[in-house]
Amino acid sequence: MQDLRTFSMSGADVLPLVEGGKGVAVSDGRSAGAWAAAGGIGTFSGVNADVYNEHGEHIPLIYAGKTREDRHEELIANSIEGGLSQARIAHDLRGGAGRVHMNVLWEMGSCERVLEGILSQAKGLIHGVTCGAGMPYRLSEIASRYGVHYYPIVSSGRAFNALWRRAYNRFSDWLGGVVYEDPWRAGGHNGLSNTENPEKAEDPYPRVLELRQIMSKVGLDNVPIIMAGGVWHLREWSDWINNKELGPIAFQFGTRPLLTRESPISDDWKQRLLNLVKGDVLLNRFSPTGFYSSAVKNAFLQELEERGERQIDFADLPNRDVGLTEAIPLNARRFVYIRPVDLAKVQDWMEAGFTTPMKTPDDTLVFVTPERAREIKRDQADCMGCLSHCRFSNWRDREDHTTGKLPDPRSFCIQKSLQNISHGGSIEHNLMFAGHNVFRFRTDPFYSNGFIPTVRQLVERIVTGH
């Protein structure tokens, strides 16, 4: 393998190895601090981060607010306190080595307020902010105000070009790097555009080269690009390292840090990772963000798939032009109209226990059990505004706090599920994000006999090319 050289990122010489920031307590101060201590860039998640007391005990957030708006304010306050809590932990553990970054999602609820709240109190604790899931135009302005480097996450050169022209050109001094997150290989939310085929992965090299060419045209030849998504062994990327055409390249590892001793995920989750096989990760569109996302196939995703399959068109009044003429009860007081050809499907679903139809924003009905319907409605009512726009609950964190559309029962409360799994909940009945290379834990000899390394052992292994 070619020589892996250190270079300057976020104000210090570091190994070009970055821990990917996985949201809602999956990347925390412990893992980030350990990664930085090993000489790289550790990243904790600033997305609803956990708050710890002076004894190192997690303080769960129990909402007192009766309205969505009240709960949203509680969430913001807790997110700021949690971000500061994790930043302090990471700072203490790094021992002056490496760098600590915070990862946020631009589409999380009141992202700008959370960023301002954390960075205004975290001087010297946080060296960089990575941000994706949307077009974070104001990221550059906010980070620059607090003397922190910023790292937008993009999936195409075109996206970066738009960010640069609209905002980043005015704050170029604090642009620490650009994260290219491969939309077909990365875990979590993926930046696939409407023009890209989710079933046909593209080679990342020409896409990253295009990004570099766009950056070079505006004088950013020496600003690092961080390759994220699908990175496992560096020997598989040897032609990228010290490549003059690509310029400085760092590598982000999101999945491999999950399986370390410092990783905060449960032992059940870690054991599941050791036993996954190729094809166990599904690229799907169930997320209430509306983005594609990649997660491990389990009963949770299976139920969402099956829920979407029990779906038919309907109208509130008969419409012969489109064939919606057959009346069925929506509830005890109202009828709706469906196509006669769909009546047999509805009867079969009802006989199987899926007796409750629920309206979607697309003029369709999905059929679920009464228990599932109650859970969906309860989760929608309990919304605390964790996203800027949520198709599941119809929350929006601006103006009148509604998207203006019906809540969508084909989705789910992502905050509830991610909080559950990250704090010891069922790995079968919650959302489990993972990259598409996660099956390699099972085949990589480094993890033979169920070996789980420390972060330092993992970084040392990565540096060898393996």
Tab-separated table of C-alpha atoms in Angstrom:
chain	number	residue	atom	x	y	z
A	1	MET	CA	0.000	0.000	0.000
A	2	GLN	CA	1.143	3.564	-0.645
A	3	ASP	CA	2.306	5.701	2.251
A	4	LEU	CA	-0.568	7.095	4.320
A	5	ARG	CA	0.645	10.569	5.188
A	6	THR	CA	-0.724	12.917	7.782
A	7	PHE	CA	-1.908	16.324	6.669
A	8	SER	CA	-3.556	19.352	8.187
A	9	MET	CA	-7.267	19.240	8.952
A	10	SER	CA	-9.114	21.516	11.357
A	11	GLY	CA	-5.888	23.167	12.406
A	12	ALA	CA	-3.662	20.166	13.163
A	13	ASP	CA	-1.715	17.423	11.431
A	14	VAL	CA	-3.786	14.237	11.683
A	15	LEU	CA	-4.103	10.859	10.063
A	16	PRO	CA	-6.542	11.246	7.142
A	17	LEU	CA	-8.933	8.873	8.933
A	18	VAL	CA	-12.290	10.226	10.040
A	19	GLU	CA	-14.889	8.583	12.258
A	20	GLY	CA	-18.301	8.957	10.660
A	21	GLY	CA	-20.831	10.720	12.879
A	22	LYS	CA	-23.844	8.485	13.419
A	23	GLY	CA	-26.841	10.188	14.947
A	24	VAL	CA	-28.785	9.848	18.198
A	25	ALA	CA	-26.173	8.501	20.613
A	26	VAL	CA	-24.494	6.004	18.257
A	27	SER	CA	-21.368	8.164	17.848
A	28	ASP	CA	-20.677	9.769	21.202
A	29	GLY	CA	-17.888	11.488	23.073
A	30	ARG	CA	-16.301	8.210	24.115
A	31	SER	CA	-15.858	6.885	20.598
A	32	ALA	CA	-14.917	10.298	19.189
A	33	GLY	CA	-12.388	10.983	21.923
A	34	ALA	CA	-10.788	7.564	21.460
A	35	TRP	CA	-10.557	8.039	17.671
A	36	ALA	CA	-8.910	11.448	18.109
A	37	ALA	CA	-6.511	10.014	20.709
A	38	ALA	CA	-5.419	7.476	18.071
A	39	GLY	CA	-4.381	10.347	15.794
A	40	GLY	CA	-7.391	10.776	13.530
A	41	ILE	CA	-10.578	12.859	13.585
A	42	GLY	CA	-13.230	11.619	15.999
A	43	THR	CA	-16.820	12.641	15.374
A	44	PHE	CA	-19.646	12.659	17.872
A	45	SER	CA	-23.235	13.148	16.864
A	46	GLY	CA	-24.852	16.440	17.769
A	47	VAL	CA	-28.261	15.061	16.776
A	48	ASN	CA	-30.194	14.894	20.055
A	49	ALA	CA	-27.027	13.893	21.895
A	50	ASP	CA	-27.237	12.261	25.310
A	51	VAL	CA	-26.842	14.359	28.434
A	52	TYR	CA	-24.668	12.939	31.236
A	53	ASN	CA	-24.515	14.094	34.840
A	54	GLU	CA	-21.343	14.650	36.842
A	55	HIS	CA	-21.246	10.932	37.694
A	56	GLY	CA	-21.239	9.897	34.033
A	57	GLU	CA	-24.835	8.696	34.151
A	58	HIS	CA	-27.199	9.219	31.226
A	59	ILE	CA	-30.103	11.550	31.971
A	60	PRO	CA	-33.008	10.535	29.703
A	61	LEU	CA	-35.228	13.295	28.371
A	62	ILE	CA	-38.784	12.924	29.646
A	63	TYR	CA	-41.019	15.474	27.978
A	64	ALA	CA	-43.283	17.599	30.160
A	65	GLY	CA	-44.746	19.783	27.419
A	66	LYS	CA	-48.364	19.267	26.406
A	67	THR	CA	-47.960	20.689	22.903
A	68	ARG	CA	-45.576	19.914	20.053
A	69	GLU	CA	-44.138	23.397	20.320
A	70	ASP	CA	-43.421	22.982	24.038
A	71	ARG	CA	-41.782	19.585	23.498
A	72	HIS	CA	-39.754	21.021	20.627
A	73	GLU	CA	-38.299	23.659	22.932
A	74	GLU	CA	-37.403	20.947	25.437
A	75	LEU	CA	-35.708	18.980	22.661
A	76	ILE	CA	-33.631	21.977	21.592
A	77	ALA	CA	-32.481	22.690	25.143
A	78	ASN	CA	-31.610	19.033	25.715
A	79	SER	CA	-29.781	18.832	22.366
A	80	ILE	CA	-27.594	21.794	23.260
A	81	GLU	CA	-26.810	20.400	26.701
A	82	GLY	CA	-26.175	16.942	25.210
A	83	GLY	CA	-23.859	18.291	22.523
A	84	LEU	CA	-21.807	20.127	25.117
A	85	SER	CA	-21.744	17.035	27.324
A	86	GLN	CA	-20.376	14.854	24.517
A	87	ALA	CA	-17.901	17.528	23.397
A	88	ARG	CA	-16.408	17.688	26.898
A	89	ILE	CA	-16.097	13.900	27.085
A	90	ALA	CA	-14.383	13.732	23.679
A	91	HIS	CA	-12.059	16.603	24.548
A	92	ASP	CA	-10.958	14.992	27.803
A	93	LEU	CA	-10.366	11.589	26.205
A	94	ARG	CA	-8.365	12.790	23.206
A	95	GLY	CA	-5.504	13.891	25.440
A	96	GLY	CA	-4.495	16.701	23.107
A	97	ALA	CA	-4.169	14.409	20.085
A	98	GLY	CA	-6.174	14.394	16.868
A	99	ARG	CA	-9.234	16.502	16.324
A	100	VAL	CA	-12.884	16.375	17.449
A	101	HIS	CA	-15.752	17.081	15.081
A	102	MET	CA	-19.480	17.266	15.663
A	103	ASN	CA	-21.944	15.937	13.104
A	104	VAL	CA	-25.395	17.454	12.638
A	105	LEU	CA	-28.188	17.037	10.099
A	106	TRP	CA	-29.355	20.197	8.389
A	107	GLU	CA	-32.869	18.770	8.270
A	108	MET	CA	-33.026	18.107	12.007
A	109	GLY	CA	-35.440	20.308	13.909
A	110	SER	CA	-34.097	23.825	14.552
A	111	CYS	CA	-30.599	22.816	13.438
A	112	GLU	CA	-29.343	26.392	13.358
A	113	ARG	CA	-30.461	27.075	16.926
A	114	VAL	CA	-28.813	23.883	18.161
A	115	LEU	CA	-25.570	24.670	16.315
A	116	GLU	CA	-25.462	28.196	17.688
A	117	GLY	CA	-26.263	26.994	21.193
A	118	ILE	CA	-23.475	24.402	21.236
A	119	LEU	CA	-20.737	26.303	19.420
A	120	SER	CA	-21.256	29.464	21.473
A	121	GLN	CA	-20.309	27.477	24.598
A	122	ALA	CA	-17.784	24.981	23.185
A	123	LYS	CA	-14.707	27.084	22.450
A	124	GLY	CA	-11.676	24.788	22.199
A	125	LEU	CA	-13.775	21.624	22.489
A	126	ILE	CA	-14.968	21.247	18.894
A	127	HIS	CA	-12.654	21.770	15.916
A	128	GLY	CA	-15.007	21.033	13.027
A	129	VAL	CA	-18.643	20.503	12.110
A	130	THR	CA	-19.806	18.042	9.482
A	131	CYS	CA	-23.294	18.522	8.147
A	132	GLY	CA	-25.462	16.816	5.556
A	133	ALA	CA	-29.071	15.725	4.974
A	134	GLY	CA	-30.132	18.779	3.033
A	135	MET	CA	-28.387	21.848	1.626
A	136	PRO	CA	-26.686	23.536	4.609
A	137	TYR	CA	-26.177	27.004	3.130
A	138	ARG	CA	-25.813	28.787	6.479
A	139	LEU	CA	-23.374	26.226	7.904
A	140	SER	CA	-20.419	28.258	6.659
A	141	GLU	CA	-21.589	31.482	8.253
A	142	ILE	CA	-22.355	29.880	11.627
A	143	ALA	CA	-19.115	27.875	11.825
A	144	SER	CA	-16.994	30.847	10.764
A	145	ARG	CA	-18.547	33.048	13.430
A	146	TYR	CA	-17.227	30.679	16.107
A	147	GLY	CA	-13.870	29.929	14.484
A	148	VAL	CA	-14.737	26.314	13.706
A	149	HIS	CA	-13.986	24.518	10.431
A	150	TYR	CA	-16.970	23.260	8.463
A	151	TYR	CA	-17.321	20.139	6.344
A	152	PRO	CA	-20.432	19.914	4.158
A	153	ILE	CA	-21.562	16.421	3.211
A	154	VAL	CA	-22.492	16.126	-0.463
A	155	SER	CA	-23.131	13.315	-2.914
A	156	SER	CA	-22.233	15.160	-6.101
A	157	GLY	CA	-20.060	17.956	-7.421
A	158	ARG	CA	-23.199	19.783	-8.486
A	159	ALA	CA	-24.439	19.977	-4.891
A	160	PHE	CA	-21.154	21.466	-3.680
A	161	ASN	CA	-21.132	23.947	-6.558
A	162	ALA	CA	-24.556	25.210	-5.473
A	163	LEU	CA	-23.396	25.580	-1.868
A	164	TRP	CA	-20.218	27.356	-2.927
A	165	ARG	CA	-21.885	29.866	-5.220
A	166	ARG	CA	-24.667	30.718	-2.817
A	167	ALA	CA	-22.755	30.948	0.467
A	168	TYR	CA	-19.438	29.189	0.968
A	169	ASN	CA	-17.394	31.490	-1.265
A	170	ARG	CA	-17.810	34.188	1.405
A	171	PHE	CA	-16.427	31.979	4.190
A	172	SER	CA	-13.765	29.951	2.379
A	173	ASP	CA	-11.128	30.360	5.116
A	174	TRP	CA	-13.019	27.991	7.412
A	175	LEU	CA	-13.886	25.339	4.815
A	176	GLY	CA	-11.989	22.411	6.313
A	177	GLY	CA	-12.941	19.835	3.709
A	178	VAL	CA	-15.783	18.391	1.685
A	179	VAL	CA	-17.255	15.000	2.553
A	180	TYR	CA	-18.268	13.000	-0.502
A	181	GLU	CA	-20.808	10.497	0.822
A	182	ASP	CA	-21.510	7.761	-1.696
A	183	PRO	CA	-25.315	7.593	-2.039
A	184	TRP	CA	-25.333	3.871	-2.864
A	185	ARG	CA	-22.890	2.573	-0.256
A	186	ALA	CA	-23.164	4.751	2.842
A	187	GLY	CA	-25.312	3.935	5.836
A	188	GLY	CA	-28.035	6.135	7.239
A	189	HIS	CA	-29.654	8.762	5.034
A	190	ASN	CA	-28.410	8.845	1.449
A	191	GLY	CA	-28.233	11.744	-0.980
A	192	LEU	CA	-29.697	10.119	-4.072
A	193	SER	CA	-31.207	12.632	-6.474
A	194	ASN	CA	-34.308	12.050	-8.577
A	195	THR	CA	-32.116	11.571	-11.654
A	196	GLU	CA	-30.035	8.748	-10.131
A	197	ASN	CA	-31.030	5.109	-10.213
A	198	PRO	CA	-31.121	3.633	-6.678
A	199	GLU	CA	-30.629	0.170	-8.168
A	200	LYS	CA	-27.508	1.050	-10.162
A	201	ALA	CA	-24.496	2.119	-8.121
A	202	GLU	CA	-22.017	4.368	-9.894
A	203	ASP	CA	-18.228	4.224	-9.562
A	204	PRO	CA	-17.231	6.859	-6.976
A	205	TYR	CA	-13.925	7.790	-8.656
A	206	PRO	CA	-15.335	9.878	-11.544
A	207	ARG	CA	-17.851	11.490	-9.216
A	208	VAL	CA	-15.138	12.500	-6.745
A	209	LEU	CA	-12.888	13.632	-9.614
A	210	GLU	CA	-15.707	15.874	-10.847
A	211	LEU	CA	-16.024	17.296	-7.325
A	212	ARG	CA	-12.267	17.991	-7.232
A	213	GLN	CA	-12.389	19.692	-10.631
A	214	ILE	CA	-15.195	21.964	-9.465
A	215	MET	CA	-13.255	22.776	-6.301
A	216	SER	CA	-10.052	23.450	-8.239
A	217	LYS	CA	-11.785	25.984	-10.469
A	218	VAL	CA	-12.472	28.134	-7.403
A	219	GLY	CA	-9.030	27.715	-5.818
A	220	LEU	CA	-9.748	24.823	-3.463
A	221	ASP	CA	-7.070	22.459	-4.810
A	222	ASN	CA	-5.631	21.800	-1.357
A	223	VAL	CA	-8.894	21.470	0.557
A	224	PRO	CA	-9.302	17.769	1.436
A	225	ILE	CA	-12.105	15.599	0.124
A	226	ILE	CA	-13.258	12.945	2.593
A	227	MET	CA	-14.432	9.742	0.905
A	228	ALA	CA	-17.357	8.272	2.858
A	229	GLY	CA	-19.397	5.170	2.161
A	230	GLY	CA	-18.048	1.740	1.271
A	231	VAL	CA	-14.600	2.269	2.802
A	232	TRP	CA	-13.312	-0.840	4.604
A	233	HIS	CA	-9.687	-1.755	3.724
A	234	LEU	CA	-7.427	1.097	2.615
A	235	ARG	CA	-5.567	-1.287	0.324
A	236	GLU	CA	-8.693	-1.218	-1.837
A	237	TRP	CA	-8.242	2.542	-2.214
A	238	SER	CA	-4.478	2.611	-2.783
A	239	ASP	CA	-4.846	4.355	-6.152
A	240	TRP	CA	-6.651	7.226	-4.385
A	241	ILE	CA	-3.906	7.836	-1.818
A	242	ASN	CA	-1.400	10.563	-2.829
A	243	ASN	CA	-3.206	10.757	-6.180
A	244	LYS	CA	-2.331	14.087	-7.826
A	245	GLU	CA	-5.506	14.071	-9.890
A	246	LEU	CA	-7.733	13.776	-6.808
A	247	GLY	CA	-5.618	15.913	-4.488
A	248	PRO	CA	-5.679	15.389	-0.717
A	249	ILE	CA	-8.068	12.576	0.181
A	250	ALA	CA	-9.115	11.434	3.651
A	251	PHE	CA	-11.296	8.420	4.395
A	252	GLN	CA	-14.357	8.245	6.597
A	253	PHE	CA	-15.323	5.087	8.458
A	254	GLY	CA	-18.913	4.925	9.631
A	255	THR	CA	-19.646	1.222	10.007
A	256	ARG	CA	-16.376	-0.192	11.357
A	257	PRO	CA	-16.320	2.034	14.497
A	258	LEU	CA	-19.661	0.501	15.523
A	259	LEU	CA	-17.839	-2.679	16.450
A	260	THR	CA	-15.351	-1.338	18.997
A	261	ARG	CA	-15.219	-1.537	22.755
A	262	GLU	CA	-15.824	2.203	23.052
A	263	SER	CA	-18.862	2.063	20.766
A	264	PRO	CA	-21.964	2.811	22.874
A	265	ILE	CA	-24.294	0.425	21.023
A	266	SER	CA	-25.628	-2.639	22.840
A	267	ASP	CA	-23.899	-6.011	22.926
A	268	ASP	CA	-26.894	-7.513	21.064
A	269	TRP	CA	-26.360	-4.990	18.288
A	270	LYS	CA	-22.644	-5.732	18.116
A	271	GLN	CA	-23.274	-9.471	17.904
A	272	ARG	CA	-25.797	-8.917	15.123
A	273	LEU	CA	-23.183	-6.987	13.154
A	274	LEU	CA	-20.797	-9.943	13.354
A	275	ASN	CA	-23.351	-12.221	11.724
A	276	LEU	CA	-24.823	-10.215	8.858
A	277	VAL	CA	-24.387	-11.419	5.284
A	278	LYS	CA	-24.291	-9.616	1.950
A	279	GLY	CA	-27.699	-8.226	1.050
A	280	ASP	CA	-28.806	-7.727	4.650
A	281	VAL	CA	-28.889	-3.932	4.203
A	282	LEU	CA	-31.876	-2.375	2.426
A	283	LEU	CA	-31.867	0.945	0.569
A	284	ASN	CA	-35.371	2.256	1.280
A	285	ARG	CA	-37.586	5.356	1.373
A	286	PHE	CA	-39.506	4.798	4.598
A	287	SER	CA	-37.747	7.618	6.463
A	288	PRO	CA	-40.012	10.514	7.482
A	289	THR	CA	-37.370	12.842	6.012
A	290	GLY	CA	-38.307	11.683	2.523
A	291	PHE	CA	-34.652	10.775	1.815
A	292	TYR	CA	-33.441	7.334	0.866
A	293	SER	CA	-31.727	5.547	3.728
A	294	SER	CA	-29.790	2.315	4.258
A	295	ALA	CA	-30.611	0.084	7.213
A	296	VAL	CA	-30.348	-3.548	8.264
A	297	LYS	CA	-33.259	-5.730	7.202
A	298	ASN	CA	-35.233	-6.763	10.256
A	299	ALA	CA	-38.826	-7.123	11.420
A	300	PHE	CA	-39.130	-3.339	11.667
A	301	LEU	CA	-38.392	-2.766	7.981
A	302	GLN	CA	-40.370	-5.840	6.970
A	303	GLU	CA	-43.479	-4.469	8.673
A	304	LEU	CA	-43.049	-1.135	6.863
A	305	GLU	CA	-42.665	-2.938	3.526
A	306	GLU	CA	-45.788	-4.994	4.131
A	307	ARG	CA	-47.713	-1.945	5.335
A	308	GLY	CA	-46.950	-0.164	2.060
A	309	GLU	CA	-48.093	-3.191	0.060
A	310	ARG	CA	-51.528	-3.089	1.703
A	311	GLN	CA	-52.333	0.152	-0.119
A	312	ILE	CA	-55.031	1.175	-2.592
A	313	ASP	CA	-56.372	4.367	-4.188
A	314	PHE	CA	-59.547	5.900	-2.797
A	315	ALA	CA	-61.835	8.927	-3.096
A	316	ASP	CA	-64.155	10.572	-0.587
A	317	LEU	CA	-66.871	10.715	-3.262
A	318	PRO	CA	-67.546	8.256	-6.105
A	319	ASN	CA	-65.540	9.049	-9.220
A	320	ARG	CA	-66.488	7.028	-12.272
A	321	ASP	CA	-63.843	8.699	-14.446
A	322	VAL	CA	-61.101	6.834	-12.569
A	323	GLY	CA	-63.195	3.847	-11.511
A	324	LEU	CA	-63.499	4.652	-7.795
A	325	THR	CA	-67.079	3.488	-7.366
A	326	GLU	CA	-67.154	0.736	-4.724
A	327	ALA	CA	-68.124	1.982	-1.243
A	328	ILE	CA	-66.348	0.687	1.869
A	329	PRO	CA	-66.498	2.021	5.436
A	330	LEU	CA	-63.625	4.271	6.487
A	331	ASN	CA	-64.952	4.322	10.042
A	332	ALA	CA	-68.277	4.044	11.820
A	333	ARG	CA	-69.538	7.297	10.277
A	334	ARG	CA	-68.042	7.581	6.804
A	335	PHE	CA	-67.661	5.662	3.562
A	336	VAL	CA	-64.976	6.062	0.900
A	337	TYR	CA	-64.842	4.733	-2.645
A	338	ILE	CA	-62.357	2.311	-4.166
A	339	ARG	CA	-62.027	0.379	-7.408
A	340	PRO	CA	-64.082	-2.813	-7.580
A	341	VAL	CA	-60.908	-4.754	-8.438
A	342	ASP	CA	-59.465	-3.741	-5.039
A	343	LEU	CA	-62.424	-4.967	-3.018
A	344	ALA	CA	-61.168	-8.549	-2.837
A	345	LYS	CA	-57.786	-7.330	-1.580
A	346	VAL	CA	-59.464	-5.324	1.172
A	347	GLN	CA	-61.545	-8.317	2.230
A	348	ASP	CA	-58.449	-10.521	2.403
A	349	TRP	CA	-56.542	-7.924	4.453
A	350	MET	CA	-59.452	-7.536	6.871
A	351	GLU	CA	-59.779	-11.281	7.326
A	352	ALA	CA	-56.059	-11.319	8.196
A	353	GLY	CA	-56.640	-8.713	10.934
A	354	PHE	CA	-55.699	-5.540	9.048
A	355	THR	CA	-59.087	-3.984	9.645
A	356	THR	CA	-58.183	-0.312	10.054
A	357	PRO	CA	-57.754	1.852	6.932
A	358	MET	CA	-55.595	4.985	7.310
A	359	LYS	CA	-55.435	7.869	4.864
A	360	THR	CA	-52.126	8.914	3.323
A	361	PRO	CA	-51.239	12.304	1.769
A	362	ASP	CA	-51.332	10.660	-1.685
A	363	ASP	CA	-55.058	9.815	-1.692
A	364	THR	CA	-54.441	6.190	-0.827
A	365	LEU	CA	-55.420	4.002	2.087
A	366	VAL	CA	-53.135	1.647	3.946
A	367	PHE	CA	-54.614	-1.138	6.042
A	368	VAL	CA	-53.162	-1.949	9.451
A	369	THR	CA	-54.225	-3.746	12.611
A	370	PRO	CA	-56.153	-1.707	15.197
A	371	GLU	CA	-53.152	-1.986	17.539
A	372	ARG	CA	-50.774	-0.629	14.895
A	373	ALA	CA	-53.185	2.208	14.065
A	374	ARG	CA	-53.301	3.233	17.724
A	375	GLU	CA	-49.500	3.165	17.923
A	376	ILE	CA	-49.137	5.271	14.770
A	377	LYS	CA	-51.631	7.863	16.004
A	378	ARG	CA	-50.022	7.968	19.445
A	379	ASP	CA	-46.554	8.467	17.948
A	380	GLN	CA	-47.860	11.228	15.684
A	381	ALA	CA	-49.534	12.954	18.634
A	382	ASP	CA	-46.352	12.691	20.722
A	383	CYS	CA	-44.246	14.434	18.046
A	384	MET	CA	-41.540	16.725	19.441
A	385	GLY	CA	-40.359	18.163	16.142
A	386	CYS	CA	-37.040	16.339	15.740
A	387	LEU	CA	-37.018	17.112	11.988
A	388	SER	CA	-37.426	20.368	10.125
A	389	HIS	CA	-40.098	18.655	8.010
A	390	CYS	CA	-41.632	15.326	9.015
A	391	ARG	CA	-43.939	13.513	6.644
A	392	PHE	CA	-44.937	11.043	9.386
A	393	SER	CA	-46.359	13.618	11.812
A	394	ASN	CA	-46.711	16.635	9.423
A	395	TRP	CA	-44.544	18.766	11.750
A	396	ARG	CA	-42.578	21.698	10.351
A	397	ASP	CA	-40.325	23.797	12.573
A	398	ARG	CA	-41.282	27.104	10.978
A	399	GLU	CA	-44.330	29.361	10.901
A	400	ASP	CA	-47.480	27.387	11.764
A	401	HIS	CA	-45.615	24.133	12.553
A	402	THR	CA	-47.370	22.061	9.907
A	403	THR	CA	-46.402	20.860	6.458
A	404	GLY	CA	-49.992	21.389	5.355
A	405	LYS	CA	-50.310	17.717	4.436
A	406	LEU	CA	-51.891	14.745	6.131
A	407	PRO	CA	-49.607	12.786	8.466
A	408	ASP	CA	-48.284	9.759	6.568
A	409	PRO	CA	-48.960	6.371	8.227
A	410	ARG	CA	-46.570	4.647	5.789
A	411	SER	CA	-43.638	6.118	7.709
A	412	PHE	CA	-42.648	6.059	11.389
A	413	CYS	CA	-41.339	8.166	14.284
A	414	ILE	CA	-37.601	8.125	13.631
A	415	GLN	CA	-36.753	9.812	16.927
A	416	LYS	CA	-38.584	7.146	18.930
A	417	SER	CA	-37.005	4.242	17.055
A	418	LEU	CA	-33.439	5.579	17.093
A	419	GLN	CA	-33.657	6.471	20.771
A	420	ASN	CA	-34.974	2.984	21.505
A	421	ILE	CA	-32.251	1.071	19.692
A	422	SER	CA	-29.411	3.301	20.873
A	423	HIS	CA	-30.406	2.774	24.510
A	424	GLY	CA	-30.713	-1.000	24.559
A	425	GLY	CA	-34.060	-1.497	22.799
A	426	SER	CA	-34.881	-4.354	20.434
A	427	ILE	CA	-32.568	-4.685	17.434
A	428	GLU	CA	-35.336	-6.520	15.602
A	429	HIS	CA	-38.127	-3.989	16.081
A	430	ASN	CA	-36.292	-0.697	15.615
A	431	LEU	CA	-34.430	1.063	12.817
A	432	MET	CA	-30.812	-0.141	12.574
A	433	PHE	CA	-28.783	2.020	10.203
A	434	ALA	CA	-25.704	0.463	8.576
A	435	GLY	CA	-23.525	0.812	5.484
A	436	HIS	CA	-23.729	-1.751	2.698
A	437	ASN	CA	-20.327	-3.204	3.602
A	438	VAL	CA	-21.478	-4.267	7.062
A	439	PHE	CA	-21.462	-7.941	5.996
A	440	ARG	CA	-17.670	-7.768	5.932
A	441	PHE	CA	-17.487	-8.055	9.723
A	442	ARG	CA	-18.382	-11.713	9.230
A	443	THR	CA	-15.617	-12.376	6.698
A	444	ASP	CA	-12.822	-10.083	7.912
A	445	PRO	CA	-10.220	-12.166	9.824
A	446	PHE	CA	-9.617	-9.209	12.149
A	447	TYR	CA	-12.931	-10.069	13.823
A	448	SER	CA	-12.318	-13.826	14.038
A	449	ASN	CA	-13.847	-15.581	17.033
A	450	GLY	CA	-15.975	-12.547	17.790
A	451	PHE	CA	-13.022	-10.238	18.477
A	452	ILE	CA	-14.084	-6.661	19.228
A	453	PRO	CA	-11.144	-4.215	19.119
A	454	THR	CA	-10.586	-0.966	20.928
A	455	VAL	CA	-10.744	2.134	18.761
A	456	ARG	CA	-6.964	2.407	18.888
A	457	GLN	CA	-6.567	-1.203	17.736
A	458	LEU	CA	-8.986	-0.536	14.879
A	459	VAL	CA	-7.163	2.629	13.738
A	460	GLU	CA	-3.813	0.831	13.882
A	461	ARG	CA	-5.314	-1.994	11.800
A	462	ILE	CA	-6.754	0.445	9.248
A	463	VAL	CA	-3.370	2.138	8.816
A	464	THR	CA	-1.882	-1.209	7.706
A	465	GLY	CA	-4.349	-1.239	4.809
A	466	HIS	CA	-6.629	-3.870	6.368
